[in-house]
Amino acid sequence: YSQRWKLSGVQNVPNARVANWLYYQSYQRQHMSEQVKSNMRLQRRVKNLLSGNIKMLMIGASGIGKTCLLQRFITGEYRKQNFGTVGVTQRVKPVQIPAGILDIGP
């Protein structure tokens, strides 16, 4: 540790080195504690982000295959429909996302 950690007024006391060392150690513990708390908050935010729901909206002209594309993504099967979807189609698919960057397009 450097001069930065010298306590003022303790230089001429018998255990000045010990007092300065203890001061340095207490500062280091406090600083590490703040870093750990910050890291825990970040981990909690990432966990909440990755465990949340993502809603996707598909918009396009009629008859181009929006529902078929959604069905293919959800079930893995492709069924060509000769009729249009009336109203709104909602589907749910749980997806495991590894920690990292998720790129879903341009």
mmCIF file of C-alpha atoms in Angstrom:
data_model
loop_
_atom_site.group_PDB
_atom_site.id
_atom_site.type_symbol
_atom_site.label_atom_id
_atom_site.label_comp_id
_atom_site.label_asym_id
_atom_site.label_seq_id
_atom_site.Cartn_x
_atom_site.Cartn_y
_atom_site.Cartn_z
ATOM 1 C CA TYR A 1 0.000 0.000 0.000
ATOM 2 C CA SER A 2 1.159 3.525 -0.628
ATOM 3 C CA GLN A 3 1.244 6.911 1.087
ATOM 4 C CA ARG A 4 -2.396 7.303 0.103
ATOM 5 C CA TRP A 5 -3.420 4.950 2.906
ATOM 6 C CA LYS A 6 -1.556 6.732 5.707
ATOM 7 C CA LEU A 7 -3.907 7.943 8.422
ATOM 8 C CA SER A 8 -3.245 11.515 9.445
ATOM 9 C CA GLY A 9 -2.075 11.951 13.027
ATOM 10 C CA VAL A 10 -1.091 8.294 13.458
ATOM 11 C CA GLN A 11 2.447 8.451 12.115
ATOM 12 C CA ASN A 12 4.215 8.858 15.467
ATOM 13 C CA VAL A 13 2.280 6.280 17.462
ATOM 14 C CA PRO A 14 3.864 2.897 18.255
ATOM 15 C CA ASN A 15 1.523 0.817 16.047
ATOM 16 C CA ALA A 16 1.163 3.279 13.165
ATOM 17 C CA ARG A 17 1.966 0.642 10.526
ATOM 18 C CA VAL A 18 -0.679 -1.699 11.911
ATOM 19 C CA ALA A 19 -3.280 1.080 12.086
ATOM 20 C CA ASN A 20 -2.543 2.127 8.507
ATOM 21 C CA TRP A 21 -2.702 -1.482 7.305
ATOM 22 C CA LEU A 22 -6.072 -2.042 9.023
ATOM 23 C CA TYR A 23 -7.403 1.164 7.467
ATOM 24 C CA TYR A 24 -6.266 -0.035 4.037
ATOM 25 C CA GLN A 25 -7.866 -3.463 4.559
ATOM 26 C CA SER A 26 -11.193 -1.976 5.679
ATOM 27 C CA TYR A 27 -11.258 0.255 2.593
ATOM 28 C CA GLN A 28 -10.539 -2.737 0.330
ATOM 29 C CA ARG A 29 -13.331 -4.801 1.945
ATOM 30 C CA GLN A 30 -15.817 -1.955 1.553
ATOM 31 C CA HIS A 31 -14.834 -1.413 -2.083
ATOM 32 C CA MET A 32 -15.100 -5.140 -2.886
ATOM 33 C CA SER A 33 -18.486 -5.282 -1.167
ATOM 34 C CA GLU A 34 -19.774 -2.498 -3.448
ATOM 35 C CA GLN A 35 -18.444 -4.345 -6.520
ATOM 36 C CA VAL A 36 -20.123 -7.586 -5.430
ATOM 37 C CA LYS A 37 -23.453 -5.800 -4.885
ATOM 38 C CA SER A 38 -23.200 -4.165 -8.305
ATOM 39 C CA ASN A 39 -22.379 -7.522 -9.916
ATOM 40 C CA MET A 40 -25.340 -9.181 -8.179
ATOM 41 C CA ARG A 41 -27.693 -6.441 -9.437
ATOM 42 C CA LEU A 42 -26.381 -6.930 -12.973
ATOM 43 C CA GLN A 43 -26.846 -10.714 -12.751
ATOM 44 C CA ARG A 44 -30.421 -10.215 -11.506
ATOM 45 C CA ARG A 45 -31.214 -7.885 -14.427
ATOM 46 C CA VAL A 46 -29.800 -10.342 -16.977
ATOM 47 C CA LYS A 47 -31.745 -13.214 -15.393
ATOM 48 C CA ASN A 48 -34.980 -11.199 -15.508
ATOM 49 C CA LEU A 49 -34.331 -10.190 -19.103
ATOM 50 C CA LEU A 50 -33.634 -13.751 -20.251
ATOM 51 C CA SER A 51 -36.555 -15.283 -18.358
ATOM 52 C CA GLY A 52 -39.120 -12.771 -19.595
ATOM 53 C CA ASN A 53 -41.536 -13.067 -22.463
ATOM 54 C CA ILE A 54 -40.779 -11.638 -25.872
ATOM 55 C CA LYS A 55 -43.764 -10.614 -27.941
ATOM 56 C CA MET A 56 -43.365 -10.606 -31.681
ATOM 57 C CA LEU A 57 -45.736 -8.970 -34.148
ATOM 58 C CA MET A 58 -45.768 -9.993 -37.797
ATOM 59 C CA ILE A 59 -47.271 -7.547 -40.263
ATOM 60 C CA GLY A 60 -47.596 -8.051 -43.988
ATOM 61 C CA ALA A 61 -49.901 -8.314 -46.964
ATOM 62 C CA SER A 62 -52.564 -11.005 -46.990
ATOM 63 C CA GLY A 63 -51.695 -14.414 -48.378
ATOM 64 C CA ILE A 64 -47.908 -14.243 -47.966
ATOM 65 C CA GLY A 65 -47.557 -16.909 -45.241
ATOM 66 C CA LYS A 66 -47.333 -15.126 -41.891
ATOM 67 C CA THR A 67 -49.393 -17.790 -40.098
ATOM 68 C CA CYS A 68 -47.527 -20.616 -41.863
ATOM 69 C CA LEU A 69 -44.203 -19.114 -40.799
ATOM 70 C CA LEU A 70 -45.409 -18.849 -37.212
ATOM 71 C CA GLN A 71 -46.699 -22.430 -37.276
ATOM 72 C CA ARG A 72 -43.350 -23.631 -38.647
ATOM 73 C CA PHE A 73 -41.466 -21.857 -35.864
ATOM 74 C CA ILE A 74 -43.730 -23.198 -33.108
ATOM 75 C CA THR A 75 -44.278 -26.814 -34.194
ATOM 76 C CA GLY A 76 -41.596 -27.369 -36.819
ATOM 77 C CA GLU A 77 -44.129 -28.479 -39.424
ATOM 78 C CA TYR A 78 -45.254 -26.682 -42.563
ATOM 79 C CA ARG A 79 -48.855 -26.805 -43.685
ATOM 80 C CA LYS A 80 -49.819 -24.909 -46.763
ATOM 81 C CA GLN A 81 -53.168 -23.267 -46.151
ATOM 82 C CA ASN A 82 -55.468 -22.341 -48.995
ATOM 83 C CA PHE A 83 -57.458 -19.979 -46.808
ATOM 84 C CA GLY A 84 -56.516 -16.815 -44.964
ATOM 85 C CA THR A 85 -56.378 -16.380 -41.220
ATOM 86 C CA VAL A 86 -59.248 -14.328 -39.854
ATOM 87 C CA GLY A 87 -58.366 -12.192 -36.845
ATOM 88 C CA VAL A 88 -55.236 -12.681 -34.789
ATOM 89 C CA THR A 89 -53.166 -15.833 -34.280
ATOM 90 C CA GLN A 90 -51.374 -16.174 -30.950
ATOM 91 C CA ARG A 91 -48.906 -18.929 -30.132
ATOM 92 C CA VAL A 92 -46.442 -19.554 -27.302
ATOM 93 C CA LYS A 93 -43.075 -21.272 -27.522
ATOM 94 C CA PRO A 94 -40.580 -21.478 -24.661
ATOM 95 C CA VAL A 95 -37.056 -20.817 -25.920
ATOM 96 C CA GLN A 96 -33.819 -21.311 -23.945
ATOM 97 C CA ILE A 97 -31.467 -18.392 -24.569
ATOM 98 C CA PRO A 98 -27.824 -18.764 -23.496
ATOM 99 C CA ALA A 99 -26.336 -15.732 -21.779
ATOM 100 C CA GLY A 100 -24.888 -13.512 -24.438
ATOM 101 C CA ILE A 101 -26.049 -11.424 -27.348
ATOM 102 C CA LEU A 102 -29.246 -12.374 -29.122
ATOM 103 C CA ASP A 103 -29.449 -11.148 -32.709
ATOM 104 C CA ILE A 104 -32.902 -11.438 -34.257
ATOM 105 C CA GLY A 105 -32.282 -9.665 -37.508
ATOM 106 C CA PRO A 106 -31.084 -6.513 -39.228
#
